[in-house]
XYZ file of C-alpha atoms in Angstrom:
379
model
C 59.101 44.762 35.372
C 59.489 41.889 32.948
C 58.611 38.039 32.884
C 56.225 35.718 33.523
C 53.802 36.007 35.900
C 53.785 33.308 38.390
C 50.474 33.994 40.629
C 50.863 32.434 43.763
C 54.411 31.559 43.229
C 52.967 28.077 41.277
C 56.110 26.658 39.771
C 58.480 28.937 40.932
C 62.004 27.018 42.671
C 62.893 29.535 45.079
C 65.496 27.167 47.287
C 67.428 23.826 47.426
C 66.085 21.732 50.180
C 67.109 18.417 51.904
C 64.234 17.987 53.805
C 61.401 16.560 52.282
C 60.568 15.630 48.232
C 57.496 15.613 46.774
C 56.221 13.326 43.088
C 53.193 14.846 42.415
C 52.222 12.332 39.852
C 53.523 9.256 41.063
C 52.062 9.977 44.976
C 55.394 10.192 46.348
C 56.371 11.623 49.602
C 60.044 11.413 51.171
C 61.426 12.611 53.996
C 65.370 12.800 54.088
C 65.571 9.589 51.412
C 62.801 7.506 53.182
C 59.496 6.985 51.531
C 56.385 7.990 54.301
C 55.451 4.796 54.026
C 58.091 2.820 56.026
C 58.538 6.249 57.993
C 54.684 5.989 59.279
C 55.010 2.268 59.502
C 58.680 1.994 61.282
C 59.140 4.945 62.868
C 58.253 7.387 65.946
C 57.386 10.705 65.587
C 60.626 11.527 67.470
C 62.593 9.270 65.189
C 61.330 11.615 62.251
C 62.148 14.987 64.274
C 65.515 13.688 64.780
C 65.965 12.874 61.079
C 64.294 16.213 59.821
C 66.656 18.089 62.559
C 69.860 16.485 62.332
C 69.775 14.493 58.246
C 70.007 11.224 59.816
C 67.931 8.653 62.148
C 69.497 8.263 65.237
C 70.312 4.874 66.752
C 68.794 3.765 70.283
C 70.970 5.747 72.115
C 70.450 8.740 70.476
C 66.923 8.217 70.271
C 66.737 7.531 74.107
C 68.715 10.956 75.032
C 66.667 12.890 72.250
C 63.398 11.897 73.769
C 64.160 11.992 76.831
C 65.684 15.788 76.322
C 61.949 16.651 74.329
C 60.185 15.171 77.426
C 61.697 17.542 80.197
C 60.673 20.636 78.082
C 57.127 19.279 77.943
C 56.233 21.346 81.447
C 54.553 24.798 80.629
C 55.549 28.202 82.386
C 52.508 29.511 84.680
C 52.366 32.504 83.205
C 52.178 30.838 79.469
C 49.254 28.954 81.598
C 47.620 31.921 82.173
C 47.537 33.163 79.194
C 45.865 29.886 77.864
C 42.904 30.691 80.818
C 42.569 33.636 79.928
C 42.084 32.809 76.085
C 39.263 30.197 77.118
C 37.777 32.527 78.850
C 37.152 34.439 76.105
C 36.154 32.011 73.938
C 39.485 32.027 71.587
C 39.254 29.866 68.246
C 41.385 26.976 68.812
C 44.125 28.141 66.041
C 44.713 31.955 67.116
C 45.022 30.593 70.973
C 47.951 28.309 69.636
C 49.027 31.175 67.503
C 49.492 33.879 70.592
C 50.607 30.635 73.424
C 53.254 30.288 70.677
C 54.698 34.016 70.910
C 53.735 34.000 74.883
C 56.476 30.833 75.238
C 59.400 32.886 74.349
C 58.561 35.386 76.754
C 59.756 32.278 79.354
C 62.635 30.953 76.796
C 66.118 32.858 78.217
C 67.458 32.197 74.552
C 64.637 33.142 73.207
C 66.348 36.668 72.237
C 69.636 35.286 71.893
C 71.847 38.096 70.043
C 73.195 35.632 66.463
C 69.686 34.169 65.853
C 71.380 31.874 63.646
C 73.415 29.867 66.178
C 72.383 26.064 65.430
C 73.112 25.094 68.793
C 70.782 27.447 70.338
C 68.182 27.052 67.933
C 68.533 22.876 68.579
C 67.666 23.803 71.991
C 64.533 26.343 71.302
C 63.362 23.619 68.882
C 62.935 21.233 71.112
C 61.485 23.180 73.479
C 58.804 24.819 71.103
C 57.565 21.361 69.941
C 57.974 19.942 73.340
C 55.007 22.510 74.387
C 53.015 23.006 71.470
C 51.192 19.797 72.894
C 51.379 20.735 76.508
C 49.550 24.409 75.235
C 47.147 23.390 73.161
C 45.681 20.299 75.770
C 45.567 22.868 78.178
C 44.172 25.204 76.042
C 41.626 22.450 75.377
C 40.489 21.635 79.086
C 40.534 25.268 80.313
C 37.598 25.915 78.166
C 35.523 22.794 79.058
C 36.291 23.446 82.682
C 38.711 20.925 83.363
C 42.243 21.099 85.337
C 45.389 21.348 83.678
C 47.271 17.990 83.392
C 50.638 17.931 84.107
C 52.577 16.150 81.707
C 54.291 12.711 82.136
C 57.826 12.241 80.895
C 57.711 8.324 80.424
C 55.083 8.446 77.905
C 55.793 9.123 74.048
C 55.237 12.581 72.363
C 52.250 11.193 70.659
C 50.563 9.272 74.142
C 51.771 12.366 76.512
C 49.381 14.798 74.264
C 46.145 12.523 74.449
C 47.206 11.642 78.209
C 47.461 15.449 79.177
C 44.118 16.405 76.986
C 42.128 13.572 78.351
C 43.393 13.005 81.594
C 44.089 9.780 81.149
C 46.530 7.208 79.732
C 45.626 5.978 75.766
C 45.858 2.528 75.070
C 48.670 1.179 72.460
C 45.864 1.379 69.729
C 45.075 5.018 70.022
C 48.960 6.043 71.317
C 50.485 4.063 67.888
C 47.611 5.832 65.728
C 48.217 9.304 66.859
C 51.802 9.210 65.840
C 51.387 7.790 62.484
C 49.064 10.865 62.173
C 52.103 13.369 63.385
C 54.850 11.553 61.442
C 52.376 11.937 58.236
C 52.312 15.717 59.192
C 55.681 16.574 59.513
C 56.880 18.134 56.592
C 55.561 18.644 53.390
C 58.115 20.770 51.256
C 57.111 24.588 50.804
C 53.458 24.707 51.217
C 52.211 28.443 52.517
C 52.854 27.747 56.183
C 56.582 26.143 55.912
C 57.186 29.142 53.088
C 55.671 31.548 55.587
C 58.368 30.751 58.668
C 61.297 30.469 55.941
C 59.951 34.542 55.050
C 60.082 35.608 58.463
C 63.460 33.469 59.608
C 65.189 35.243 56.455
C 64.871 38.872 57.808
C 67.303 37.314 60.992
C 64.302 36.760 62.616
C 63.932 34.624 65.509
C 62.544 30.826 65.776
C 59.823 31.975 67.995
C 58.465 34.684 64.767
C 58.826 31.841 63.025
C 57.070 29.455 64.212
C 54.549 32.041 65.223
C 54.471 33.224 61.573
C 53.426 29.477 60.432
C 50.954 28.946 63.101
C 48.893 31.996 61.614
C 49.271 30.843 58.358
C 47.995 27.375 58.562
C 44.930 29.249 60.260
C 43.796 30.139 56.960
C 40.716 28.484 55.217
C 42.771 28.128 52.062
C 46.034 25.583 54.068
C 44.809 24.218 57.210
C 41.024 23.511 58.381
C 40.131 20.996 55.786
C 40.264 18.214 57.832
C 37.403 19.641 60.015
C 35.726 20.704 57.210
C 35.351 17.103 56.517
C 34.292 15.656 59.894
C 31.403 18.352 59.454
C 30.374 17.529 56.080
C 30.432 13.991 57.298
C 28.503 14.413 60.385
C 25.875 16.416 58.222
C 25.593 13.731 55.934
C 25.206 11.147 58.863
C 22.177 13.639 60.271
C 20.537 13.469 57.211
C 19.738 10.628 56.909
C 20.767 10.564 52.896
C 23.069 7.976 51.047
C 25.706 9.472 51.214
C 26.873 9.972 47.247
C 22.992 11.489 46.745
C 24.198 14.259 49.658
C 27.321 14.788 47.533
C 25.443 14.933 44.177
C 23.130 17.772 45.906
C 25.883 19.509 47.532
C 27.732 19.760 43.818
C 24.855 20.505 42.468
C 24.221 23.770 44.552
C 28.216 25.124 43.850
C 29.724 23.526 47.225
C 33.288 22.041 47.133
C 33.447 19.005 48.736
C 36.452 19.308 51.312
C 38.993 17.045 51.668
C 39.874 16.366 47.895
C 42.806 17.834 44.907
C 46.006 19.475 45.907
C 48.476 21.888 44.889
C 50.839 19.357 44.298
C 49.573 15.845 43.971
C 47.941 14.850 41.077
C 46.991 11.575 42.306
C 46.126 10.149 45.522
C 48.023 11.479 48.459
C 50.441 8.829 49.626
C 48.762 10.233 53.209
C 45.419 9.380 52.723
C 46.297 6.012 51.642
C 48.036 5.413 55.153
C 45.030 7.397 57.195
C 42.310 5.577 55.110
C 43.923 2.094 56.328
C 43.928 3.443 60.395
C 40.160 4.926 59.990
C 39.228 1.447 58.600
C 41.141 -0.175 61.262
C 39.466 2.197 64.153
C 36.042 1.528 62.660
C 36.675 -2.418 62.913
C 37.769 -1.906 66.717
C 34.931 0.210 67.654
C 32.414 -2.092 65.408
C 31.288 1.187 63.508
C 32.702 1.438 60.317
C 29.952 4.011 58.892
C 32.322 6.934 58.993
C 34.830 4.925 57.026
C 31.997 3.496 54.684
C 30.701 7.009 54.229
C 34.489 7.911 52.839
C 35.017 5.294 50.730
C 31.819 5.705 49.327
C 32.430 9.184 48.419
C 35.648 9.066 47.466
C 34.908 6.588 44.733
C 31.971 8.836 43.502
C 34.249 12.402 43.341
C 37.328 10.302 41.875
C 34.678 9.027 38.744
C 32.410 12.342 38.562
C 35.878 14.768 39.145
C 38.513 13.014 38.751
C 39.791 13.897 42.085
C 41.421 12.148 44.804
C 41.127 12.621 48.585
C 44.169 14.763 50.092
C 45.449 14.029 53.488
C 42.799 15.587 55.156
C 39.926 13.424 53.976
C 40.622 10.253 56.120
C 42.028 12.418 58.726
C 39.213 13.169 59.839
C 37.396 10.247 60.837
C 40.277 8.692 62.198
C 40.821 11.755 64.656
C 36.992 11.561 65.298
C 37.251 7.837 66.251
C 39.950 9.021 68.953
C 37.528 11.424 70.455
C 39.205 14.473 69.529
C 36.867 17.109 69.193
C 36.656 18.725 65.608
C 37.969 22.177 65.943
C 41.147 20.175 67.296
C 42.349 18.941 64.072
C 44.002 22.041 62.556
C 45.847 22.921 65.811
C 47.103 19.318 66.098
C 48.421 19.510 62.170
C 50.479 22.310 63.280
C 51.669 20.395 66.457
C 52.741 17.669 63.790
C 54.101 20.501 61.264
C 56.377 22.311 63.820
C 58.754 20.244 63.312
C 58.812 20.327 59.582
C 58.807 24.421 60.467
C 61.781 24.324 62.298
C 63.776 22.027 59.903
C 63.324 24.354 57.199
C 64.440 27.391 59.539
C 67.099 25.560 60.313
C 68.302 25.000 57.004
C 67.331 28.305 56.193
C 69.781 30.492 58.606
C 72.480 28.139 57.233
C 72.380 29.719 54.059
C 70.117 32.644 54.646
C 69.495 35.670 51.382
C 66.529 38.029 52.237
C 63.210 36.461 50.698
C 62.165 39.486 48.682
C 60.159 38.948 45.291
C 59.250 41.625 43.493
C 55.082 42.731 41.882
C 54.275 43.752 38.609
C 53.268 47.681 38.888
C 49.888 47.924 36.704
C 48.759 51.066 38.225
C 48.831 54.771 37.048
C 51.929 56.795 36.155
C 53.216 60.419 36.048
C 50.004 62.131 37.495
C 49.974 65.292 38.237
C 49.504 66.290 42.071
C 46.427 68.051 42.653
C 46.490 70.870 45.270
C 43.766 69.684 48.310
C 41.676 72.152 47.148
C 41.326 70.768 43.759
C 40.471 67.345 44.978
């Protein structure tokens, strides 16, 4: 087969989106038209949902019925419940639990095998119900394995304050509730990286939203897409046990072949827009809390790798020390991007079945030709 390789499919336009635009040099992220910066200043994570899901915002009365709809569909099925037990008890990693509560909802979804798998109507409704959850899962997941009760969830508080309510058992303040969606709307969409490519792969065979989603979710488990974030809180807490300054720790690291996580892209060649919102919130935690070490330790490091490297942090650098200042325990952070990410998942699905063509590249064949068989017994 001829042409260009393309390893990894770098470069290669395989769609037309609407969804979400991405100026790798100029550190430019839109969603629908709006910059991420008035998005993660302006608006709710529900506000962005509703724009990724629909191609507009919605005004207060659409907001009102949309969240409110999202909130009833927060409750999870006993048997999904279960399943999440059952998967502390045996010690799950965080990531594959989400992955198989994921594929266990639609067991409990009645549309969930609905016969045209394209219906947008239908798949409205198993989108909201899928990211309603995702949350509800993964905080029980969370306190089934530290012993704790499942919480039920509360419909009057946002999709962002419900999740820390139901994994901590109690209420966040405005600080923490305001902070934790900023995170979410940051993580909603982010054009065709692996995971978002991943569900668009299995949604074009006619498969369902549930695959889908459940396709993604396995995908961002990968080392290579989602973990960096708790990479960092590691490398950061080593440093902090060391005892070192904190570039020296770097300079050693380097020095023996490491990576330092949480810095380049695939696409940005500049700061991510992200990490210049997240930076500002870890900053802002650390001045609450009187502790700005963790922030101190970033900036100090990020100013070292940008001279040495010539790299800039990605979002997942200041990520994690502004989920660590919530009290969110590390191996937390990945599942919680792909809380955030579902709905940038689903929007692309969605857009996807509305003009849907098989995904189906095609490999260059560099192996052997016109052998001849060998009988068994000349083998």
């Amino acid at each position: 087969m001829s042409g260009e390789l393309k390893r990894g499919l770098e470069g290669v336009l395989v769609t037309e989106s609407e969804l979400s635009f991405i100026d790798g040099d100029a550190g430019q992220l839109i969603y629908r038209g709006y910059s991420i910066e008035d998005l993660a200043r302006d608006a709710s994570y529900e506000e962005v949902l509703y724009l990724l899901w629909h191609g507009n915002l919605p005004n207060s009365e659409e907001l009102d019925d949309f969240a409110s709809e999202l909130a009833a569909h927060r409750s999870v099925d006993d048997g999904v419940l279960d399943v999440a037990r059952e998967l502390a008890a045996q010690d799950e990693s965080p990531m594959a639990a989400v992955r198989t509560l994921v594929s266990a909802m639609s067991a409990y979804d009645e549309n969930a095998d609905f016969e045209d798998v394209t219906d947008r109507e239908v798949n409205l409704e198993k989108a909201k119900r899928i990211t309603a959850k995702m949350p509800s899962v993964l905080a029980a997941y969370a306190r089934f394995r530290r012993g704790d009760d499942y919480v039920e969830p509360k419909e009057d508080l946002s999709h962002a304050a419900n999740f820390l309510y139901m994994l901590n058992g109690e209420e966040p303040n405005d600080v923490l509730a305001e902070t934790f969606d900023m995170a979410l709307v940051l993580h909603a969409d982010h054009g065709l990286n692996a995971s978002t490519f991943s569900a668009m792969v299995t949604s074009s065979t006619l498969s369902d939203m549930y695959s889908a989603v459940t396709s993604a979710v396995g995908t961002l488990a990968g080392s290579l897409h989602g973990g960096a974030n708790a990479n960092v809180m590691r490398m950061l807490k080593d440093i902090d046990d060391s005892d070192m300054d904190p570039v020296e720790w770097v300079e050693d690291a380097l020095e023996r072949g490491e990576r330092v996580a949480g810095f380049g892209h695939r696409v940005y060649n500049v700061k991510d827009p992200r990490a210049k919102i997240l930076g500002e919130k870890s900053e802002a935690l650390g001045e609450a809390a009187g502790d700005m070490k963790w922030y101190e330790m970033s900036v100090a490091i990020e100013d070292y790798i940008g001279e040495e490297k010539g790299l800039a942090p990605n979002v997942d650098f200041y990520s994690a020390s502004t989920y660590y200042q919530m009290g969110i325990p590390i191996d937390l952070y990945t599942p919680i991007f792909a809380v955030s990410r579902v709905g940038g998942w689903i929007a692309h699905v969605l857009e996807q079945y509305e003009d849907n063509r098989l995904i189906r590249p095609r490999a260059r064949y560099t192996g052997d030709k016109d052998l001849t068989f060998p009988g068994i017994d000349e083998r």
